[in-house]
Short mmCIF file of C-alpha atoms (C1' of nucleotides) in Angstrom, two decimals:
data_model
loop_
_atom_site.label_atom_id
_atom_site.label_comp_id
_atom_site.label_asym_id
_atom_site.label_seq_id
_atom_site.Cartn_x
_atom_site.Cartn_y
_atom_site.Cartn_z
CA MET A 117 -22.26 0.22 7.82
CA PRO A 118 -20.38 1.19 4.70
CA ARG A 119 -16.78 2.11 5.18
CA ILE A 120 -15.99 3.70 1.86
CA LYS A 121 -19.04 5.91 1.73
CA THR A 122 -18.10 7.35 5.10
CA CYS A 123 -14.60 8.09 3.83
CA VAL A 124 -15.88 9.73 0.66
CA GLU A 125 -18.13 12.00 2.67
CA ALA A 126 -15.33 12.79 5.11
CA ILE A 127 -13.04 13.71 2.23
CA TYR A 128 -15.54 16.13 0.71
CA GLU A 129 -16.44 17.72 4.03
CA GLY A 130 -12.85 17.87 5.20
CA VAL A 131 -11.62 19.49 2.01
CA GLY A 132 -14.39 22.06 2.23
CA ARG A 133 -13.49 23.03 5.78
CA VAL A 134 -9.75 23.07 5.16
CA ASN A 135 -10.29 25.29 2.15
CA SER A 136 -12.11 27.83 4.29
CA ARG A 137 -9.12 27.97 6.64
CA ILE A 138 -6.26 27.73 4.19
CA PRO A 139 -7.17 29.57 0.99
CA GLY A 140 -5.47 28.38 -2.15
CA LEU A 141 -6.07 24.72 -1.51
CA PRO A 142 -6.34 22.98 -4.88
CA VAL A 143 -9.71 21.49 -4.07
CA SER A 144 -10.25 19.56 -7.27
CA GLU A 145 -6.83 17.93 -7.17
CA VAL A 146 -7.13 16.94 -3.52
CA LEU A 147 -10.47 15.31 -4.17
CA LEU A 148 -9.12 13.41 -7.15
CA VAL A 149 -6.02 12.11 -5.43
CA ARG A 150 -7.89 11.09 -2.29
CA LEU A 151 -10.67 9.35 -4.21
CA LEU A 152 -8.11 7.61 -6.38
CA MET A 153 -6.11 6.27 -3.45
CA LEU A 154 -9.20 5.28 -1.52
CA THR A 155 -10.70 3.38 -4.44
CA ALA A 156 -7.45 1.69 -5.39
CA GLY A 157 -6.91 0.65 -1.80
CA ALA A 158 -10.38 -0.84 -1.56
CA LEU A 159 -9.96 -2.75 -4.81
CA LEU A 160 -6.56 -4.01 -3.71
CA ARG A 161 -7.93 -5.30 -0.42
CA GLU A 162 -10.81 -6.99 -2.19
CA PHE A 163 -8.48 -8.58 -4.72
CA GLU A 164 -6.03 -9.80 -2.10
CA ASP A 165 -8.89 -11.36 -0.17
CA LYS A 166 -9.57 -13.43 -3.27
CA LEU A 167 -5.88 -14.27 -3.65
CA LYS A 168 -5.40 -15.28 -0.02
CA PRO A 169 -6.82 -18.80 -0.42
CA TYR A 170 -4.10 -19.42 -2.98
CA GLY A 171 -1.38 -18.17 -0.65
CA LEU A 172 -0.46 -15.19 -2.79
CA ASN A 173 -0.51 -11.46 -2.35
CA ASP A 174 -0.87 -9.04 -5.23
CA SER A 175 2.87 -8.55 -5.75
CA ASP A 176 3.53 -12.26 -5.92
CA PHE A 177 0.60 -12.66 -8.27
CA ARG A 178 1.70 -9.84 -10.55
CA THR A 179 5.18 -11.27 -10.80
CA LEU A 180 3.89 -14.74 -11.58
CA MET A 181 1.54 -13.32 -14.21
CA MET A 182 4.36 -11.38 -15.85
CA LEU A 183 6.26 -14.64 -16.27
CA TYR A 184 3.12 -16.45 -17.40
CA SER A 185 2.41 -13.85 -20.04
CA SER A 186 5.98 -13.39 -21.24
CA GLU A 187 7.03 -14.77 -24.59
CA ASP A 188 9.17 -17.63 -23.32
CA GLY A 189 8.07 -17.83 -19.69
CA THR A 190 11.31 -16.37 -18.39
CA GLY A 191 12.58 -13.10 -17.00
CA THR A 192 15.33 -11.73 -14.82
CA PRO A 193 14.55 -10.13 -11.46
CA GLY A 194 15.60 -6.78 -12.86
CA GLU A 195 13.19 -7.03 -15.80
CA LEU A 196 10.37 -8.12 -13.54
CA CYS A 197 11.01 -5.18 -11.24
CA LEU A 198 10.38 -2.84 -14.14
CA LEU A 199 7.35 -4.71 -15.41
CA ALA A 200 5.68 -5.33 -12.06
CA ASP A 201 6.62 -2.04 -10.37
CA GLN A 202 8.73 -3.57 -7.65
CA LYS A 203 12.04 -2.88 -5.92
CA PRO A 204 14.86 -5.41 -6.26
CA THR A 205 14.78 -6.20 -2.56
CA ASN A 206 11.19 -7.26 -2.71
CA MET A 207 11.65 -9.16 -5.95
CA THR A 208 14.17 -11.38 -4.18
CA ARG A 209 11.58 -12.22 -1.56
CA ILE A 210 8.90 -12.83 -4.18
CA ALA A 211 11.18 -15.08 -6.21
CA ASN A 212 12.07 -17.02 -3.07
CA ALA A 213 8.41 -17.52 -2.23
CA LEU A 214 7.39 -18.58 -5.72
CA ALA A 215 10.42 -20.86 -6.12
CA LYS A 216 9.77 -22.57 -2.81
CA ARG A 217 6.34 -23.54 -4.12
CA ASP A 218 7.87 -24.75 -7.41
CA LEU A 219 5.80 -22.27 -9.38
CA ILE A 220 9.01 -20.84 -10.84
CA SER A 221 12.60 -22.04 -11.18
CA ARG A 222 15.87 -20.17 -10.72
CA SER A 223 18.97 -20.50 -12.88
CA HIS A 224 21.93 -18.42 -13.94
CA ALA A 225 22.20 -16.65 -17.27
CA THR A 226 25.05 -17.99 -19.37
CA HIS A 227 26.05 -14.78 -21.14
CA ASP A 228 26.07 -12.70 -17.96
CA ARG A 229 26.62 -14.68 -14.84
CA ARG A 230 25.40 -11.80 -12.67
CA GLN A 231 21.90 -12.28 -13.94
CA VAL A 232 19.40 -14.75 -12.56
CA VAL A 233 16.80 -16.24 -14.87
CA LEU A 234 13.39 -16.95 -13.41
CA ARG A 235 11.22 -19.34 -15.37
CA ILE A 236 7.63 -20.32 -14.76
CA THR A 237 7.34 -24.09 -14.34
CA PRO A 238 4.67 -26.33 -15.90
CA ALA A 239 3.16 -26.56 -12.42
CA GLY A 240 3.18 -22.76 -12.30
CA ARG A 241 1.28 -22.60 -15.59
CA ARG A 242 -1.27 -25.13 -14.39
CA PHE A 243 -1.66 -23.16 -11.16
CA VAL A 244 -2.39 -19.94 -13.05
CA ALA A 245 -4.79 -21.64 -15.44
CA LYS A 246 -6.69 -23.05 -12.48
CA MET A 247 -6.84 -20.07 -10.12
CA LEU A 248 -7.41 -17.29 -12.63
CA PRO A 249 -10.94 -17.95 -13.98
CA PRO A 250 -12.62 -18.02 -10.54
CA MET A 251 -11.44 -14.47 -9.97
CA PHE A 252 -13.23 -13.09 -13.02
CA PRO A 253 -16.77 -12.70 -11.67
CA SER A 254 -15.95 -10.44 -8.73
CA LEU A 255 -13.69 -8.36 -10.94
CA VAL A 256 -16.48 -7.89 -13.45
CA GLU A 257 -18.85 -7.03 -10.63
CA SER A 258 -16.49 -4.35 -9.32
CA PHE A 259 -16.86 -2.36 -12.53
CA ALA A 260 -20.46 -3.28 -13.25
CA CYS A 261 -21.51 0.27 -12.41
CA PHE A 262 -19.81 1.53 -15.58
CA SER A 263 -21.34 1.58 -19.02
CA ALA A 264 -19.12 0.59 -21.91
CA ALA A 265 -18.58 4.24 -22.73
CA GLU A 266 -17.73 5.13 -19.15
CA ARG A 267 -15.28 2.27 -19.00
CA LYS A 268 -13.52 3.53 -22.11
CA THR A 269 -13.41 7.08 -20.81
CA PHE A 270 -12.14 5.98 -17.42
CA GLU A 271 -9.42 3.88 -19.01
CA ARG A 272 -8.37 6.72 -21.29
CA LEU A 273 -8.13 9.20 -18.42
CA LEU A 274 -6.31 6.78 -16.16
CA LYS A 275 -3.77 6.00 -18.85
CA LYS A 276 -3.29 9.67 -19.60
CA LEU A 277 -2.75 10.41 -15.93
CA ALA A 278 -0.38 7.48 -15.43
CA LEU A 279 1.83 8.54 -18.32
CA HIS A 280 1.69 12.19 -17.26
CA ILE A 281 2.93 11.62 -13.72
CA ASP A 282 5.58 9.18 -14.87
CA PRO A 283 8.39 11.69 -15.41
CA LEU A 284 7.26 13.64 -12.34
CA VAL A 285 7.76 10.68 -10.04
CA ASP A 286 11.20 9.83 -11.40
CA PRO A 287 12.73 13.26 -12.03
CA ASP A 288 15.87 12.12 -13.88
CA ALA A 289 13.84 10.31 -16.49
CA THR A 290 14.50 10.85 -20.19
CA SER A 291 11.41 9.51 -21.88
CA MET B 677 13.98 5.54 -18.25
CA PRO B 678 10.35 5.87 -17.26
CA ARG B 679 9.07 3.31 -14.82
CA ILE B 680 5.36 3.79 -15.16
CA LYS B 681 5.31 3.80 -18.94
CA THR B 682 7.07 0.45 -18.93
CA CYS B 683 4.47 -0.93 -16.52
CA VAL B 684 1.58 0.38 -18.58
CA GLU B 685 2.95 -1.26 -21.70
CA ALA B 686 3.60 -4.49 -19.81
CA ILE B 687 0.03 -4.50 -18.54
CA TYR B 688 -1.47 -4.09 -22.01
CA GLU B 689 0.82 -6.68 -23.61
CA GLY B 690 0.45 -9.10 -20.74
CA VAL B 691 -3.33 -8.91 -20.73
CA GLY B 692 -3.37 -9.49 -24.48
CA ARG B 693 -1.25 -12.61 -24.23
CA VAL B 694 -3.07 -14.00 -21.20
CA ASN B 695 -6.36 -13.50 -23.00
CA SER B 696 -5.16 -15.60 -25.92
CA ARG B 697 -4.34 -18.45 -23.51
CA ILE B 698 -7.23 -18.19 -21.10
CA PRO B 699 -10.38 -17.16 -22.96
CA GLY B 700 -12.99 -15.32 -20.97
CA LEU B 701 -10.54 -12.95 -19.30
CA PRO B 702 -12.42 -9.71 -18.58
CA VAL B 703 -9.88 -7.62 -20.45
CA SER B 704 -11.41 -4.23 -19.84
CA GLU B 705 -11.76 -4.77 -16.10
CA VAL B 706 -8.23 -6.07 -15.70
CA LEU B 707 -6.83 -3.06 -17.50
CA LEU B 708 -8.86 -0.68 -15.35
CA VAL B 709 -7.94 -2.24 -12.04
CA ARG B 710 -4.25 -2.50 -12.91
CA LEU B 711 -4.04 1.06 -14.20
CA LEU B 712 -5.90 2.29 -11.16
CA MET B 713 -3.60 0.58 -8.69
CA LEU B 714 -0.49 1.56 -10.60
CA THR B 715 -1.47 5.21 -10.78
CA ALA B 716 -2.59 5.40 -7.17
CA GLY B 717 0.64 3.76 -6.06
CA ALA B 718 2.73 6.24 -8.01
CA LEU B 719 0.82 9.20 -6.63
CA LEU B 720 1.11 7.83 -3.11
CA ARG B 721 4.88 7.43 -3.42
CA GLU B 722 5.22 10.93 -4.82
CA PHE B 723 3.08 12.37 -2.05
CA GLU B 724 4.92 10.54 0.71
CA ASP B 725 8.22 11.81 -0.68
CA LYS B 726 6.87 15.31 -0.10
CA LEU B 727 5.67 14.38 3.40
CA LYS B 728 8.91 12.72 4.44
CA PRO B 729 10.74 15.98 5.32
CA TYR B 730 7.97 16.62 7.85
CA GLY B 731 8.36 13.17 9.38
CA LEU B 732 4.90 11.98 8.37
CA ASN B 733 3.55 9.23 6.18
CA ASP B 734 0.22 9.45 4.41
CA SER B 735 -1.74 7.69 7.16
CA ASP B 736 -0.39 9.98 9.85
CA PHE B 737 -1.11 12.97 7.64
CA ARG B 738 -4.67 11.89 6.84
CA THR B 739 -5.40 11.38 10.50
CA LEU B 740 -3.98 14.74 11.45
CA MET B 741 -5.97 16.41 8.67
CA MET B 742 -9.19 14.76 9.81
CA LEU B 743 -8.69 16.31 13.24
CA TYR B 744 -7.68 19.62 11.69
CA SER B 745 -10.79 19.74 9.56
CA SER B 746 -13.22 18.48 12.17
CA GLU B 747 -15.69 20.86 13.76
CA ASP B 748 -14.06 21.04 17.18
CA GLY B 749 -10.62 19.61 16.48
CA THR B 750 -11.36 16.36 18.30
CA GLY B 751 -12.19 12.78 17.47
CA THR B 752 -12.01 9.32 18.93
CA PRO B 753 -9.75 6.64 17.44
CA GLY B 754 -12.82 4.73 16.32
CA GLU B 755 -14.25 7.72 14.45
CA LEU B 756 -10.92 8.45 12.85
CA CYS B 757 -10.62 4.85 11.71
CA LEU B 758 -13.85 5.24 9.79
CA LEU B 759 -12.94 8.64 8.37
CA ALA B 760 -9.35 7.88 7.46
CA ASP B 761 -9.82 4.27 6.34
CA GLN B 762 -7.63 2.74 9.01
CA LYS B 763 -7.70 -0.25 11.33
CA PRO B 764 -7.84 0.36 15.09
CA THR B 765 -4.44 -1.22 15.60
CA ASN B 766 -2.80 1.20 13.28
CA MET B 767 -4.71 4.15 14.66
CA THR B 768 -3.14 3.46 18.04
CA ARG B 769 0.31 3.69 16.48
CA ILE B 770 -0.61 6.85 14.58
CA ALA B 771 -2.02 8.50 17.70
CA ASN B 772 1.12 7.55 19.61
CA ALA B 773 3.32 9.09 16.94
CA LEU B 774 1.33 12.31 16.66
CA ALA B 775 1.00 12.67 20.43
CA LYS B 776 4.73 12.17 20.94
CA ARG B 777 5.31 15.18 18.71
CA ASP B 778 2.66 17.18 20.58
CA LEU B 779 0.62 17.63 17.41
CA ILE B 780 -2.35 16.04 19.18
CA SER B 781 -3.33 15.38 22.78
CA ARG B 782 -4.96 12.36 24.37
CA SER B 783 -7.66 12.38 27.03
CA HIS B 784 -10.52 10.23 28.21
CA ALA B 785 -14.14 10.84 27.32
CA THR B 786 -16.23 11.65 30.38
CA HIS B 787 -19.49 10.06 29.28
CA ASP B 788 -17.88 6.81 28.11
CA ARG B 789 -14.59 6.05 29.74
CA ARG B 790 -13.76 3.41 27.14
CA GLN B 791 -13.33 6.11 24.57
CA VAL B 792 -10.20 8.14 24.02
CA VAL B 793 -10.49 11.69 22.74
CA LEU B 794 -7.77 12.89 20.42
CA ARG B 795 -7.49 16.65 20.01
CA ILE B 796 -5.30 18.60 17.67
CA THR B 797 -3.10 21.02 19.63
CA PRO B 798 -2.40 24.66 18.72
CA ALA B 799 1.07 23.49 17.71
CA GLY B 800 -0.61 20.88 15.51
CA ARG B 801 -2.70 23.57 13.82
CA ARG B 802 0.35 25.73 13.23
CA PHE B 803 2.19 22.72 11.84
CA VAL B 804 -0.58 21.99 9.33
CA ALA B 805 -0.90 25.64 8.30
CA LYS B 806 2.83 25.75 7.63
CA MET B 807 3.42 22.47 5.83
CA LEU B 808 0.29 22.31 3.72
CA PRO B 809 0.72 25.15 1.19
CA PRO B 810 4.15 23.99 -0.07
CA MET B 811 2.56 20.74 -1.16
CA PHE B 812 0.04 22.42 -3.47
CA PRO B 813 2.20 22.99 -6.57
CA SER B 814 3.27 19.40 -7.14
CA LEU B 815 -0.29 18.23 -6.55
CA VAL B 816 -1.57 20.66 -9.15
CA GLU B 817 1.15 19.55 -11.53
CA SER B 818 0.16 15.90 -11.13
CA PHE B 819 -3.24 16.59 -12.64
CA ALA B 820 -2.15 19.28 -15.07
CA CYS B 821 -2.75 16.90 -17.97
CA PHE B 822 -6.50 17.11 -17.37
CA SER B 823 -8.81 19.78 -18.71
CA ALA B 824 -11.48 21.10 -16.37
CA ALA B 825 -14.04 18.87 -18.07
CA GLU B 826 -11.82 15.82 -17.81
CA ARG B 827 -11.22 16.51 -14.16
CA LYS B 828 -14.95 16.65 -13.50
CA THR B 829 -15.57 13.47 -15.46
CA PHE B 830 -12.75 11.64 -13.72
CA GLU B 831 -14.01 12.72 -10.32
CA ARG B 832 -17.56 11.66 -11.16
CA LEU B 833 -16.45 8.22 -12.34
CA LEU B 834 -14.11 7.69 -9.40
CA LYS B 835 -16.84 8.59 -6.94
CA LYS B 836 -19.32 6.33 -8.68
CA LEU B 837 -16.85 3.46 -8.61
CA ALA B 838 -15.91 4.04 -4.98
CA LEU B 839 -19.54 3.99 -3.85
CA HIS B 840 -20.31 0.98 -6.04
CA ILE B 841 -17.58 -1.26 -4.64
CA ASP B 842 -18.31 -0.20 -1.08
CA PRO B 843 -20.90 -2.87 -0.26
CA LEU B 844 -18.89 -5.43 -2.25
CA VAL B 845 -15.83 -4.97 -0.08
CA ASP B 846 -17.73 -5.24 3.17
CA PRO B 847 -20.38 -7.88 2.42
CA ASP B 848 -22.44 -7.50 5.59
CA ALA B 849 -23.04 -3.83 4.94
CA THR B 850 -26.49 -2.35 5.20
CA SER B 851 -26.23 0.98 3.42
"C1'" DG C 186 -26.54 -5.35 42.27
"C1'" DC C 187 -24.72 -8.95 39.16
"C1'" DC C 188 -23.96 -11.71 35.08
"C1'" DT C 189 -23.65 -11.74 29.98
"C1'" DG C 190 -22.49 -9.88 25.94
"C1'" DA C 191 -21.07 -5.96 23.25
"C1'" DT C 192 -17.88 -2.08 22.37
"C1'" DA C 193 -13.36 0.92 22.40
"C1'" DT C 194 -8.78 0.63 22.60
"C1'" DT C 195 -4.38 -1.46 23.25
"C1'" DT C 196 -0.78 -5.10 23.10
"C1'" DC C 197 1.58 -8.70 20.80
"C1'" DA C 198 3.60 -11.34 17.15
"C1'" DC C 199 4.02 -11.41 12.51
"C1'" DC C 200 4.40 -10.16 7.26
"C1'" DA C 201 5.43 -7.06 3.35
"C1'" DG C 202 8.22 -3.61 1.54
"C1'" DC C 203 12.08 -0.34 1.71
"C1'" DG C 204 16.87 1.92 1.77
"C1'" DA C 205 21.60 1.07 2.57
"C1'" DA C 206 25.33 -1.82 2.54
"C1'" DC C 207 27.45 -5.97 0.61
"C1'" DT C 208 28.92 -9.59 -3.07
"C1'" DA C 209 29.78 -11.12 -7.53
"C1'" DT C 210 30.40 -10.17 -12.08
"C1'" DT C 211 31.13 -7.39 -16.19
"C1'" DA C 212 32.87 -3.45 -19.09
"C1'" DG C 213 35.95 0.13 -20.16
"C1'" DC C 214 40.37 2.18 -20.19
"C1'" DC C 215 45.27 2.63 -19.78
"C1'" DG D 926 46.64 -7.83 -17.77
"C1'" DG D 927 45.02 -4.97 -14.10
"C1'" DC D 928 42.54 -1.00 -12.09
"C1'" DT D 929 38.16 1.48 -11.78
"C1'" DA D 930 33.48 2.10 -12.32
"C1'" DA D 931 29.07 0.22 -13.25
"C1'" DT D 932 25.51 -3.42 -12.86
"C1'" DA D 933 22.57 -7.57 -10.91
"C1'" DG D 934 21.19 -9.65 -6.91
"C1'" DT D 935 21.05 -10.52 -2.15
"C1'" DT D 936 21.26 -9.63 2.88
"C1'" DC D 937 20.19 -6.83 6.84
"C1'" DG D 938 17.78 -3.81 9.87
"C1'" DC D 939 13.90 -0.99 10.12
"C1'" DT D 940 9.05 0.98 9.40
"C1'" DG D 941 4.10 0.45 8.45
"C1'" DG D 942 0.21 -2.33 8.71
"C1'" DT D 943 -2.47 -6.51 10.14
"C1'" DG D 944 -5.24 -10.21 12.81
"C1'" DA D 945 -5.94 -12.24 17.12
"C1'" DA D 946 -5.97 -11.87 21.85
"C1'" DA D 947 -6.13 -9.02 26.00
"C1'" DT D 948 -8.08 -5.10 28.78
"C1'" DA D 949 -11.37 -1.92 30.28
"C1'" DT D 950 -15.75 -0.21 30.21
"C1'" DC D 951 -20.57 -0.04 29.18
"C1'" DA D 952 -25.59 -1.78 28.47
"C1'" DG D 953 -29.35 -4.87 29.33
"C1'" DG D 954 -31.96 -8.55 31.67
"C1'" DC D 955 -33.08 -10.46 35.89
#
DNA sequence: GCCTGATATTTCACCAGCGAACTATTAGCC
DNA sequence: GGCTAATAGTTCGCTGGTGAAATATCAGGC
């Protein structure tokens, strides 16, 4: 009994009926935004199921990966908030969780003692190197329905959309 | 200082560096899934900002809209869970919240007394008719970067992806 | 009619994430 | 040097969402 298919059908039918009652509904946009959120939510759940055995959620994982992939393996909470799309409050919790498992270390910056420097530990690097490869197959499978061309197109459109809504979300932005 | 742009760049750079350390990384898939989640998250935040003045979050809103757009304005919690992609636990909370504001009513089904029937009230219909149109412009603006053709393509690919991952998310599904 | 198992919903205890307020430090200005 | 404003992190209290257990009802075999 497929969950997502039911939702997709409900979205299309619902939008159709709403449109007949409230003219002016931007049908195309509603469909896009609902499909986008539904799909992203499903992929997130699937991914976090895979992460669960390692005791991580997606935010923790993203933060760890940002440190793993940074030039020198370090970053301040503020930087990581920008890179991993997090709020400072949550970054504190994430850093606590990762530090408690010795995947990262905490220290103070010398030039600005307000800043905290998070650094991925050797154990953290080993952890990433070990847990990452097993996640590849299901990720590949998720997008197996796309041809190479479709993948490229989808990526291009997603990127375009992401950059377009950027200033809309944060109104006082000066690109 | 754009948030999303920074994230997009971080994703591309991060994936590049991770790939040079852990060969075999499915680069294309990682980019797609990260862009998808990032974009959906941004759109969700933007949308919930618009909903906040009405005292709703997206889950409440989706549930209310499913009742609004249903044939007879009714539905059971179980049905709504399927249609609105929610867990039963949360649907109880949503129904409580909507019922407290008299946007929906609760009653028992006669043929199966286990079931609860939720029904959108006249006040609920008026509420939807009033709060929906003001949300159209920003939704249209969000997708204004797409041509009609791009919109169609994006919708087609999203739908294809959503239906493809459906059985993957829920393994014991029998389409 | 009664027992067994399945189904619909709710309750409970918990986790993740958020805004607002707080602390510590820095930078600018006189 | 000392006052003010800005910045980096953290703490706190709250909301939204979840899994597991509890409750109530139904369906089937006997």
